[in-house]
């Protein structure tokens, strides 16, 4: 079980907090569940994902508040060595682009072997066997020849599979997958998602899926967090979010995407304006149709039932 | 079926191959990017072209625009064969066919103000005075939702959605009969995508141009197109009315594409 409590990530300039990018985020990833994080680019999805590994993509970013729990250990208090041990073993992050995530000058075998050499005491033979087994598990044809290949000799889908193989190598509790299908073709997307589902069943994995594709959300997520402007604005089970969205942003997002059942040639509902940094408490204030003056100041995050929470002033009335 | 005189663009047996060398001393390999493509686009319609990456979608678009030369085949635009026309002979046709590309930033010259970028096509293709040109720009910008006062800015000062609006305005300025839009919304955020798609549908109704809408996103293509052509490894495997393609896909590849949408794919879960 992973838990983030009141996390705040800030941009640091000259040892001072310049801007708070992630504001007061709390989320839970129960064992064996697929949790989705959706939102526009720049909303802080990836930053939140990285923070679970205690990695910040830039030196100027720091976690300034909050706790991150893995079972009962607060990851933010661990010394760096212990944390390094956990990365790969308990948490693995599949970065956004499968093309750039692999080292272009090393074979797949070298890159897979590295993980075992670093984290385990297995012999060379055992490692080789394990590598083959992993590639079979993620359904790569001809695993023994593929081990000798370089990343550029593989297709996008195969590279993504190799990354997933690396991710599950040490049987971690959590995989963070950042836009795992965006760079892939439609036909491959389905296969990769199916693989995630299958691996979850087999290995009791938790998966944090960062995405902006509502088709993915609808199909494989258990629980959804909607992010906007560095805050979680709504959360809930997939059913709750899609059947009873409350936050104007969630509603807007759901309506803005043409689906396979929408009526062609009709105007899509849009969210006016574009994403910008808001100075007000509600990050969506500038684009919201039902915004009122009291949305500018602080208000509570409310759970309307056990499976559905929202950050919106409207609901309090 | 519509009559022949309502066709704006026809492609006959278009083929294109590329030569690749495997290694420095290696053998030459011929890769065929497009094989015998036949395609017609009617006046006033949006034809969606879907396929996976590498299927030849964009190559076909570029060949139609005469940006690259096909190995064989014929392109008939507005009842005239434009396949063999020289650069200068093509010039009168250029304003009639315009293109909008995937990356809105790289299709705008970073060193030019928006106003200069938008003036250029009109200065080249018309004999209007600067005042007339600016009036026209102002009108077209209002159609796409950009303020004329912003034209003194440079491309990097705009957001992705605004940049794509500027690209659309530039394409519209010459009142084209035909527009090729190559993945025009795939680099945009979801909430902005809807704005741009609405804009396309609205403008198509007011200006009445034909459009070839190239995309890999089936949901978007389904929403915006009148007809759809499915392309796979350089061959068009199926064309038909949007509804027919989605309700009753005939070719196995089309079926595979539609089935691979997460909504369809995971119904069993």
Coordinates of C-alpha atoms in Angstrom, one line a residue:
Chain A
X1 CA 0.0 0.0 0.0
X2 CA 1.3 3.4 -1.0
X3 CA 0.1 6.6 0.4
X4 CA 0.9 10.2 -0.3
X5 CA -0.2 12.7 2.4
X6 CA -0.4 16.5 1.9
X7 CA 2.5 16.5 -0.5
X8 CA 3.8 19.9 -1.7
X9 CA 6.5 20.3 -4.3
X10 CA 8.0 23.7 -4.9
X11 CA 10.4 25.4 -7.3
X12 CA 13.4 26.6 -5.3
X13 CA 15.3 29.7 -6.3
X14 CA 18.2 31.0 -4.2
X15 CA 17.2 28.7 -1.3
X16 CA 13.7 30.2 -1.2
X17 CA 10.4 28.8 -2.3
X18 CA 9.7 30.6 -5.6
X19 CA 6.5 28.8 -6.6
X20 CA 4.5 25.9 -5.2
X21 CA 3.9 23.6 -8.1
X22 CA 2.1 20.7 -6.3
X23 CA -0.2 21.8 -3.7
X24 CA -1.4 19.6 -0.9
X25 CA -1.9 16.3 -2.7
X26 CA -3.1 13.2 -1.0
X27 CA -3.6 9.9 -2.7
X28 CA -3.7 6.1 -2.0
X29 CA -2.7 3.2 -4.1
X30 CA -4.0 0.0 -2.5
X31 CA -2.3 -3.3 -3.3
X32 CA -3.2 -4.8 -6.6
X33 CA -5.1 -1.9 -7.9
X34 CA -4.8 0.3 -11.0
X35 CA -5.0 3.9 -10.1
X36 CA -5.1 6.6 -12.8
X37 CA -3.9 10.1 -12.6
X38 CA -5.4 12.3 -15.4
X39 CA -5.0 15.9 -16.3
X40 CA -3.7 18.4 -18.8
X41 CA 0.0 18.8 -19.5
X42 CA 1.5 20.9 -16.9
X43 CA -0.9 19.9 -14.2
X44 CA 1.7 18.1 -12.2
X45 CA 0.9 14.4 -13.0
X46 CA 4.4 13.4 -13.8
X47 CA 5.9 15.4 -11.0
X48 CA 3.7 13.5 -8.5
X49 CA 4.6 10.2 -10.1
X50 CA 8.3 11.0 -9.8
X51 CA 7.9 12.0 -6.2
X52 CA 6.9 8.4 -5.2
X53 CA 10.4 7.4 -6.3
X54 CA 11.8 10.4 -4.5
X55 CA 13.2 11.7 -7.7
X56 CA 12.8 15.2 -8.9
X57 CA 13.4 15.9 -12.6
X58 CA 15.2 19.1 -11.8
X59 CA 17.5 20.2 -9.0
X60 CA 15.5 23.2 -8.4
X61 CA 12.5 21.2 -7.4
X62 CA 12.1 20.0 -3.8
X63 CA 9.4 18.3 -1.7
X64 CA 8.7 21.0 0.8
X65 CA 5.9 19.4 2.8
X66 CA 4.1 16.1 3.2
X67 CA 4.7 12.4 3.7
X68 CA 5.0 9.5 1.3
X69 CA 4.3 6.1 2.9
X70 CA 5.2 2.7 1.6
X71 CA 3.4 0.3 4.0
X72 CA 4.5 2.1 7.2
X73 CA 7.8 3.6 6.1
X74 CA 7.9 7.3 5.4
X75 CA 10.0 7.4 2.2
X76 CA 10.9 11.0 2.7
X77 CA 12.8 10.2 5.9
X78 CA 14.8 7.3 4.5
X79 CA 18.5 7.8 3.9
X80 CA 19.5 7.9 0.2
X81 CA 21.1 4.4 0.2
X82 CA 18.0 2.7 1.6
X83 CA 15.9 4.6 -1.0
X84 CA 18.2 3.4 -3.8
X85 CA 17.5 -0.1 -2.7
X86 CA 13.8 0.4 -2.9
X87 CA 13.9 1.8 -6.4
X88 CA 13.5 -1.0 -8.8
X89 CA 12.8 -3.5 -6.0
X90 CA 9.6 -2.0 -4.7
X91 CA 8.8 0.9 -7.0
X92 CA 9.6 1.2 -10.7
X93 CA 8.9 4.0 -13.0
X94 CA 8.4 3.5 -16.7
X95 CA 9.1 6.9 -18.2
X96 CA 7.1 8.6 -20.9
X97 CA 9.1 7.6 -24.0
X98 CA 10.0 4.0 -24.6
X99 CA 12.4 5.2 -27.3
X100 CA 14.6 7.3 -25.1
X101 CA 14.3 5.3 -21.9
X102 CA 16.6 2.6 -23.1
X103 CA 20.3 3.1 -23.5
X104 CA 20.9 3.0 -27.3
X105 CA 24.5 1.6 -27.1
X106 CA 23.8 -1.4 -24.8
X107 CA 22.0 -4.6 -25.8
X108 CA 18.7 -5.5 -24.1
X109 CA 20.5 -8.3 -22.3
X110 CA 23.1 -5.9 -20.7
X111 CA 20.3 -3.6 -19.6
X112 CA 18.2 -6.3 -18.1
X113 CA 21.2 -8.0 -16.4
X114 CA 22.2 -4.8 -14.8
X115 CA 19.1 -4.8 -12.6
X116 CA 19.9 -8.2 -11.2
X117 CA 23.6 -7.5 -10.7
X118 CA 22.8 -4.4 -8.7
X119 CA 20.0 -5.7 -6.6
X120 CA 20.5 -9.5 -6.2
X121 CA 23.2 -12.1 -5.7
X122 CA 22.1 -14.4 -8.6
X123 CA 24.7 -16.1 -10.7
X124 CA 25.2 -15.3 -14.4
X125 CA 23.4 -18.4 -15.5
X126 CA 20.4 -17.7 -13.2
X127 CA 20.3 -14.1 -14.5
X128 CA 20.2 -15.2 -18.1
X129 CA 17.4 -17.7 -17.4
X130 CA 15.5 -15.0 -15.6
X131 CA 15.9 -12.6 -18.4
X132 CA 14.5 -15.1 -20.9
X133 CA 11.6 -15.8 -18.6
X134 CA 10.8 -12.1 -18.3
X135 CA 10.8 -11.5 -22.0
X136 CA 8.5 -14.5 -22.4
X137 CA 6.3 -13.1 -19.7
X138 CA 5.9 -9.8 -21.5
X139 CA 5.2 -11.7 -24.8
X140 CA 8.2 -10.8 -26.9
X141 CA 8.7 -13.3 -29.8
X142 CA 12.1 -15.0 -30.0
X143 CA 13.4 -13.9 -26.6
X144 CA 16.8 -15.4 -27.0
X145 CA 17.6 -13.4 -30.2
X146 CA 15.9 -10.3 -28.8
X147 CA 18.2 -10.4 -25.8
X148 CA 21.1 -9.7 -28.2
X149 CA 19.3 -6.8 -30.0
X150 CA 19.9 -3.2 -29.5
X151 CA 17.0 -0.9 -28.8
X152 CA 16.9 0.6 -32.3
X153 CA 16.3 -2.9 -33.7
X154 CA 13.0 -3.2 -31.8
X155 CA 9.7 -1.6 -32.6
X156 CA 8.0 0.9 -30.3
X157 CA 5.7 -1.7 -28.9
X158 CA 8.6 -4.2 -28.3
X159 CA 10.6 -1.5 -26.5
X160 CA 7.7 -0.7 -24.3
X161 CA 7.5 -4.5 -23.5
X162 CA 11.2 -4.5 -22.6
X163 CA 10.7 -1.6 -20.2
X164 CA 7.8 -3.5 -18.7
X165 CA 10.0 -6.6 -18.3
X166 CA 12.6 -4.4 -16.5
X167 CA 9.8 -3.0 -14.4
X168 CA 8.6 -6.4 -13.2
X169 CA 12.1 -7.9 -12.9
X170 CA 12.4 -7.6 -9.2
X171 CA 8.6 -8.1 -8.5
X172 CA 8.0 -4.6 -7.2
X173 CA 4.9 -3.6 -5.4
X174 CA 4.2 -0.6 -7.5
X175 CA 4.8 0.4 -11.1
X176 CA 4.4 4.0 -12.2
X177 CA 3.6 4.1 -15.9
X178 CA 3.8 7.6 -17.4
X179 CA 1.7 7.8 -20.5
X180 CA 2.6 4.2 -21.4
X181 CA 0.7 4.1 -24.6
X182 CA 0.9 7.6 -26.0
X183 CA 3.8 6.9 -28.3
X184 CA 2.4 3.6 -29.5
X185 CA 0.1 2.7 -32.4
X186 CA -3.6 2.1 -31.7
X187 CA -3.4 -1.6 -32.3
X188 CA -0.4 -2.0 -30.0
X189 CA -2.0 0.2 -27.2
X190 CA -4.6 -2.4 -26.6
X191 CA -2.1 -5.2 -26.3
X192 CA 0.1 -3.3 -23.8
X193 CA -2.9 -2.4 -21.6
X194 CA -4.0 -6.0 -21.7
X195 CA -0.5 -7.0 -20.5
X196 CA -0.8 -4.6 -17.6
X197 CA -4.0 -6.2 -16.5
X198 CA -2.6 -9.7 -16.9
X199 CA 0.6 -8.8 -14.9
X200 CA -1.5 -7.3 -12.1
X201 CA -3.4 -10.6 -11.8
X202 CA -0.3 -12.7 -11.8
X203 CA 2.0 -10.6 -9.6
X204 CA -0.5 -8.7 -7.5
X205 CA 1.0 -5.4 -8.7
X206 CA -0.2 -2.0 -8.1
X207 CA -0.1 0.3 -11.0
X208 CA -0.2 4.1 -11.1
X209 CA -1.1 5.0 -14.6
X210 CA -0.5 8.6 -15.7
X211 CA -2.5 9.4 -18.7
X212 CA -4.7 11.8 -20.5
X213 CA -6.6 9.2 -22.6
X214 CA -10.2 8.8 -21.3
X215 CA -10.5 5.6 -23.3
X216 CA -7.8 4.0 -21.1
X217 CA -9.4 5.4 -17.9
X218 CA -12.8 3.9 -18.8
X219 CA -11.4 0.5 -19.6
X220 CA -8.8 -0.5 -17.1
X221 CA -8.7 1.9 -14.1
X222 CA -10.1 1.1 -10.6
X223 CA -9.7 4.5 -9.1
X224 CA -9.2 7.9 -10.7
X225 CA -7.6 11.1 -9.5
X226 CA -8.1 14.2 -11.7
X227 CA -5.4 16.8 -11.4
X228 CA -5.6 20.5 -12.4
X229 CA -3.0 23.2 -11.8
X230 CA -1.1 21.1 -9.2
X231 CA -4.1 20.1 -7.2
X232 CA -6.3 17.1 -7.1
X233 CA -9.7 18.4 -8.0
X234 CA -11.7 15.2 -8.0
X235 CA -11.2 11.6 -7.2
X236 CA -13.4 8.5 -7.2
X237 CA -14.0 5.0 -8.6
X238 CA -14.2 4.9 -12.4
X239 CA -18.0 4.4 -12.2
X240 CA -18.5 7.4 -9.9
X241 CA -16.3 9.7 -12.0
X242 CA -17.9 8.8 -15.3
X243 CA -21.5 8.6 -14.2
X244 CA -21.6 11.4 -11.6
X245 CA -18.7 13.8 -12.3
X246 CA -19.0 16.9 -10.0
X247 CA -16.1 19.2 -10.7
X248 CA -16.7 21.4 -13.7
X249 CA -13.2 20.5 -15.0
X250 CA -13.9 16.7 -14.9
X251 CA -17.2 17.3 -16.5
X252 CA -15.6 19.5 -19.2
X253 CA -12.9 16.9 -19.9
X254 CA -15.3 14.0 -20.2
X255 CA -17.5 16.0 -22.6
X256 CA -14.6 17.4 -24.7
X257 CA -13.4 14.0 -25.9
X258 CA -15.2 12.5 -28.8
X259 CA -16.1 8.9 -27.9
X260 CA -16.9 5.9 -30.0
X261 CA -20.7 6.5 -29.3
X262 CA -20.8 10.3 -29.7
X263 CA -22.9 11.8 -32.5
X264 CA -20.5 12.7 -35.4
X265 CA -20.5 16.3 -36.7
X266 CA -22.0 17.8 -33.6
X267 CA -20.0 20.5 -31.8
X268 CA -18.1 19.1 -28.9
X269 CA -18.5 20.8 -25.6
X270 CA -15.4 22.8 -24.8
X271 CA -13.7 24.2 -21.7
X272 CA -13.1 27.9 -22.5
X273 CA -9.6 29.4 -22.4
X274 CA -6.4 27.4 -21.8
X275 CA -4.5 26.1 -18.8
X276 CA -2.8 28.8 -16.8
X277 CA -1.3 29.2 -13.4
X278 CA -4.0 30.5 -11.1
X279 CA -3.3 32.6 -8.0
X280 CA -6.6 31.6 -6.4
X281 CA -7.4 28.7 -4.2
X282 CA -9.5 27.0 -6.9
X283 CA -7.0 26.4 -9.7
X284 CA -9.8 26.2 -12.2
X285 CA -11.3 29.6 -11.2
X286 CA -10.4 31.4 -14.5
X287 CA -12.0 28.8 -16.7
X288 CA -15.0 27.8 -14.7
X289 CA -18.5 28.7 -15.7
X290 CA -19.9 28.6 -12.2
X291 CA -17.1 30.4 -10.5
X292 CA -18.0 32.7 -7.6
X293 CA -16.0 35.2 -5.6
X294 CA -15.8 32.8 -2.6
X295 CA -14.0 30.2 -4.8
X296 CA -10.9 32.5 -4.5
X297 CA -10.3 31.8 -0.9
X298 CA -9.5 28.5 0.9
X299 CA -12.2 25.8 1.2
X300 CA -12.3 22.1 2.1
X301 CA -11.8 19.0 0.1
X302 CA -15.1 17.1 0.5
X303 CA -16.0 13.5 0.3
X304 CA -19.5 13.1 -0.8
X305 CA -19.3 9.4 -0.2
X306 CA -16.6 6.8 0.5
X307 CA -15.7 6.5 -3.2
X308 CA -15.9 10.1 -4.3
X309 CA -14.2 13.3 -3.3
X310 CA -14.1 16.7 -4.8
X311 CA -12.5 20.1 -4.4
X312 CA -15.3 22.5 -5.4
X313 CA -17.0 25.2 -3.6
X314 CA -20.3 24.5 -5.3
X315 CA -20.8 21.2 -3.6
X316 CA -20.6 22.7 -0.1
X317 CA -23.8 24.7 -0.6
Chain B
X1 CA -23.1 8.4 -54.9
X2 CA -22.1 11.9 -55.8
X3 CA -21.5 13.0 -59.4
X4 CA -18.1 13.2 -61.0
X5 CA -18.1 16.9 -61.5
X6 CA -18.4 17.3 -57.7
X7 CA -15.0 15.7 -57.2
X8 CA -12.3 18.2 -56.2
X9 CA -9.3 15.8 -56.1
X10 CA -8.6 12.4 -57.5
X11 CA -5.6 10.2 -57.2
X12 CA -5.0 7.4 -59.7
X13 CA -2.6 4.5 -59.0
X14 CA -0.2 6.6 -57.0
X15 CA 2.9 4.7 -56.0
X16 CA 6.0 5.8 -54.2
X17 CA 9.1 3.8 -53.3
X18 CA 12.2 4.7 -51.2
X19 CA 15.7 3.2 -51.6
X20 CA 17.4 2.3 -48.5
X21 CA 21.0 1.0 -48.0
X22 CA 21.6 -1.5 -45.3
X23 CA 24.9 -0.4 -43.9
X24 CA 27.6 1.4 -45.8
X25 CA 28.5 -1.4 -48.2
X26 CA 25.2 -3.1 -47.8
X27 CA 22.6 -4.0 -50.5
X28 CA 20.0 -1.5 -51.6
X29 CA 16.6 -2.3 -50.4
X30 CA 13.5 -0.9 -52.0
X31 CA 10.7 0.0 -49.6
X32 CA 7.4 0.8 -51.1
X33 CA 5.7 3.5 -49.1
X34 CA 2.5 3.7 -51.2
X35 CA 1.1 1.1 -53.6
X36 CA -1.5 2.0 -56.2
X37 CA -3.4 4.5 -54.2
X38 CA -6.8 5.4 -55.7
X39 CA -8.7 8.1 -53.8
X40 CA -11.3 10.7 -54.6
X41 CA -12.3 13.6 -52.5
X42 CA -15.6 15.3 -53.1
X43 CA -16.4 19.0 -52.9
X44 CA -17.5 20.1 -49.4
X45 CA -16.6 16.9 -47.6
X46 CA -14.2 15.9 -44.9
X47 CA -12.4 12.7 -45.7
X48 CA -10.7 11.1 -42.8
X49 CA -7.5 9.1 -43.5
X50 CA -6.6 6.7 -40.7
X51 CA -3.8 4.3 -40.3
X52 CA -0.9 3.5 -38.1
X53 CA 2.4 5.3 -38.1
X54 CA 4.5 4.3 -41.1
X55 CA 1.4 3.4 -43.1
X56 CA 2.0 6.2 -45.6
X57 CA -0.7 8.6 -44.5
X58 CA 1.6 11.7 -44.5
X59 CA 3.4 10.6 -47.6
X60 CA 0.2 10.6 -49.5
X61 CA -0.7 14.0 -48.2
X62 CA 2.7 15.4 -49.3
X63 CA 2.3 13.8 -52.7
X64 CA -1.0 15.4 -53.2
X65 CA 0.5 18.8 -52.3
X66 CA 3.3 18.1 -54.8
X67 CA 5.9 18.4 -52.0
X68 CA 7.3 15.1 -53.0
X69 CA 7.1 13.4 -56.4
X70 CA 5.3 10.1 -56.8
X71 CA 7.0 7.3 -58.8
X72 CA 3.9 6.8 -60.9
X73 CA 0.3 7.8 -60.9
X74 CA -1.8 10.8 -61.6
X75 CA -3.3 13.6 -59.4
X76 CA -6.3 15.4 -60.8
X77 CA -7.1 18.6 -58.9
X78 CA -10.1 20.6 -59.9
X79 CA -10.3 18.7 -63.3
X80 CA -6.7 19.4 -64.2
X81 CA -3.8 17.0 -64.1
X82 CA -1.2 18.5 -61.8
X83 CA 1.1 15.6 -61.6
X84 CA 3.6 16.8 -64.2
X85 CA 3.4 20.6 -63.7
X86 CA 6.6 22.5 -63.1
X87 CA 7.2 24.7 -60.0
X88 CA 6.0 27.8 -61.8
X89 CA 3.0 26.0 -63.4
X90 CA 2.0 24.9 -59.9
X91 CA 1.9 28.4 -58.6
X92 CA -1.7 29.2 -59.5
X93 CA -2.8 26.0 -57.8
X94 CA -1.0 26.6 -54.5
X95 CA -3.5 29.0 -53.1
X96 CA -6.3 26.5 -53.8
X97 CA -4.7 23.8 -51.7
X98 CA -3.4 24.5 -48.3
X99 CA -1.9 22.4 -45.5
X100 CA -2.0 22.4 -41.7
X101 CA 0.6 20.3 -39.9
X102 CA 0.9 18.5 -36.7
X103 CA 3.4 20.7 -34.9
X104 CA 2.0 24.2 -34.8
X105 CA 5.2 25.8 -33.6
X106 CA 7.6 24.4 -36.2
X107 CA 5.2 25.4 -39.0
X108 CA 5.5 29.1 -38.0
X109 CA 8.8 30.9 -38.6
X110 CA 10.1 31.8 -35.2
X111 CA 11.7 35.1 -36.4
X112 CA 8.5 36.5 -38.0
X113 CA 5.8 38.4 -36.3
X114 CA 2.4 36.8 -36.8
X115 CA 1.3 39.7 -38.9
X116 CA 4.2 39.2 -41.3
X117 CA 3.5 35.5 -41.4
X118 CA -0.1 36.0 -42.3
X119 CA 0.6 38.8 -44.9
X120 CA 3.1 36.7 -46.8
X121 CA 0.6 34.4 -48.6
X122 CA -1.6 37.3 -49.7
X123 CA 1.4 39.3 -50.9
X124 CA 2.6 36.4 -53.0
X125 CA -0.7 35.3 -54.5
X126 CA -2.8 38.5 -54.7
X127 CA -2.2 42.1 -55.8
X128 CA -4.0 43.6 -52.8
X129 CA -2.7 46.7 -51.0
X130 CA -1.3 46.3 -47.5
X131 CA -4.4 47.9 -46.0
X132 CA -6.7 45.5 -47.8
X133 CA -4.6 42.6 -46.7
X134 CA -4.7 43.7 -43.1
X135 CA -8.4 44.0 -43.2
X136 CA -8.7 40.5 -44.5
X137 CA -6.3 39.2 -41.9
X138 CA -8.3 40.9 -39.2
X139 CA -11.5 39.3 -40.4
X140 CA -10.0 35.8 -40.8
X141 CA -8.4 36.0 -37.3
X142 CA -11.7 36.9 -35.8
X143 CA -13.1 33.7 -37.4
X144 CA -10.5 31.6 -35.6
X145 CA -10.7 33.5 -32.4
X146 CA -7.5 35.4 -32.3
X147 CA -7.3 39.1 -31.6
X148 CA -5.8 41.3 -34.3
X149 CA -3.9 43.3 -31.7
X150 CA -1.9 40.1 -30.9
X151 CA -0.4 39.9 -34.4
X152 CA 2.6 42.0 -33.3
X153 CA 3.7 39.1 -31.2
X154 CA 6.0 36.2 -32.2
X155 CA 4.9 32.6 -32.5
X156 CA 6.6 31.5 -29.2
X157 CA 4.4 34.0 -27.3
X158 CA 1.3 31.9 -28.0
X159 CA 0.0 28.7 -26.5
X160 CA -0.2 25.5 -28.6
X161 CA -3.9 25.9 -29.3
X162 CA -3.5 29.5 -30.3
X163 CA -0.6 28.6 -32.6
X164 CA -2.8 26.0 -34.4
X165 CA -5.5 28.7 -34.8
X166 CA -3.0 30.9 -36.4
X167 CA -2.0 28.1 -38.8
X168 CA -5.6 27.6 -39.6
X169 CA -6.1 31.3 -40.3
X170 CA -3.1 31.3 -42.6
X171 CA -4.5 28.4 -44.5
X172 CA -7.9 30.0 -44.8
X173 CA -6.6 33.4 -46.0
X174 CA -6.3 32.4 -49.6
X175 CA -9.8 30.8 -49.6
X176 CA -8.6 27.4 -50.6
X177 CA -10.9 24.8 -52.1
X178 CA -9.0 22.0 -50.4
X179 CA -7.1 21.7 -47.1
X180 CA -4.9 18.9 -45.9
X181 CA -4.8 18.7 -42.2
X182 CA -2.0 16.3 -41.0
X183 CA -2.7 15.3 -37.4
X184 CA -3.7 18.8 -36.6
X185 CA -4.8 18.2 -33.0
X186 CA -2.5 15.4 -31.8
X187 CA 0.0 17.6 -30.1
X188 CA -2.7 19.5 -28.2
X189 CA -4.3 19.0 -24.8
X190 CA -7.7 17.3 -24.6
X191 CA -9.6 20.4 -23.7
X192 CA -7.9 22.3 -26.5
X193 CA -8.5 19.5 -29.0
X194 CA -12.2 19.9 -28.8
X195 CA -11.9 23.7 -29.4
X196 CA -9.9 23.1 -32.6
X197 CA -12.1 20.3 -33.8
X198 CA -15.2 22.5 -33.4
X199 CA -13.4 25.3 -35.2
X200 CA -12.7 22.9 -38.2
X201 CA -16.3 21.8 -38.4
X202 CA -17.6 25.4 -38.1
X203 CA -15.2 26.8 -40.7
X204 CA -15.9 24.0 -43.1
X205 CA -19.5 24.9 -43.0
X206 CA -18.9 28.6 -43.6
X207 CA -16.1 28.4 -46.2
X208 CA -17.2 25.1 -47.8
X209 CA -13.8 23.7 -48.5
X210 CA -12.9 20.0 -48.8
X211 CA -10.6 18.5 -46.3
X212 CA -8.3 15.5 -46.1
X213 CA -8.1 14.9 -42.3
X214 CA -5.1 12.7 -41.5
X215 CA -5.1 11.2 -38.1
X216 CA -4.4 8.0 -36.1
X217 CA -7.1 8.8 -33.5
X218 CA -10.2 6.8 -34.6
X219 CA -12.5 8.6 -32.2
X220 CA -11.6 12.0 -33.6
X221 CA -11.8 10.9 -37.2
X222 CA -15.2 9.3 -36.6
X223 CA -16.4 12.6 -35.1
X224 CA -15.3 14.9 -37.9
X225 CA -15.3 13.0 -41.2
X226 CA -18.0 12.4 -43.7
X227 CA -16.2 9.5 -45.3
X228 CA -13.2 7.5 -44.1
X229 CA -10.3 5.9 -45.9
X230 CA -8.3 3.3 -44.0
X231 CA -4.6 2.9 -45.0
X232 CA -2.3 0.1 -44.0
X233 CA 1.3 -0.5 -45.2
X234 CA 0.8 1.9 -48.1
X235 CA -2.4 0.5 -49.4
X236 CA -5.9 1.8 -49.0
X237 CA -7.8 -1.2 -47.7
X238 CA -11.2 0.3 -47.2
X239 CA -13.2 3.5 -47.9
X240 CA -16.7 4.3 -47.1
X241 CA -19.1 6.5 -45.2
X242 CA -18.1 7.0 -41.6
X243 CA -21.1 5.3 -40.3
X244 CA -20.6 2.2 -42.5
X245 CA -17.0 1.9 -41.6
X246 CA -17.6 1.9 -37.9
X247 CA -20.9 0.0 -37.9
X248 CA -19.9 -2.6 -40.4
X249 CA -16.1 -2.7 -41.1
X250 CA -15.5 -5.2 -44.0
X251 CA -11.7 -5.4 -44.2
X252 CA -10.0 -7.4 -41.4
X253 CA -7.5 -4.6 -40.8
X254 CA -10.3 -2.1 -40.2
X255 CA -11.9 -4.5 -37.8
X256 CA -8.6 -4.9 -36.0
X257 CA -8.2 -1.1 -35.7
X258 CA -11.7 -0.5 -34.4
X259 CA -11.5 -3.4 -32.0
X260 CA -8.2 -2.1 -30.6
X261 CA -9.9 1.0 -29.2
X262 CA -9.8 0.5 -25.4
X263 CA -13.5 1.0 -25.1
X264 CA -14.1 -1.9 -27.5
X265 CA -11.2 -4.0 -26.4
X266 CA -12.0 -4.2 -22.7
X267 CA -15.7 -4.7 -22.8
X268 CA -15.1 -8.1 -21.4
X269 CA -13.6 -6.7 -18.2

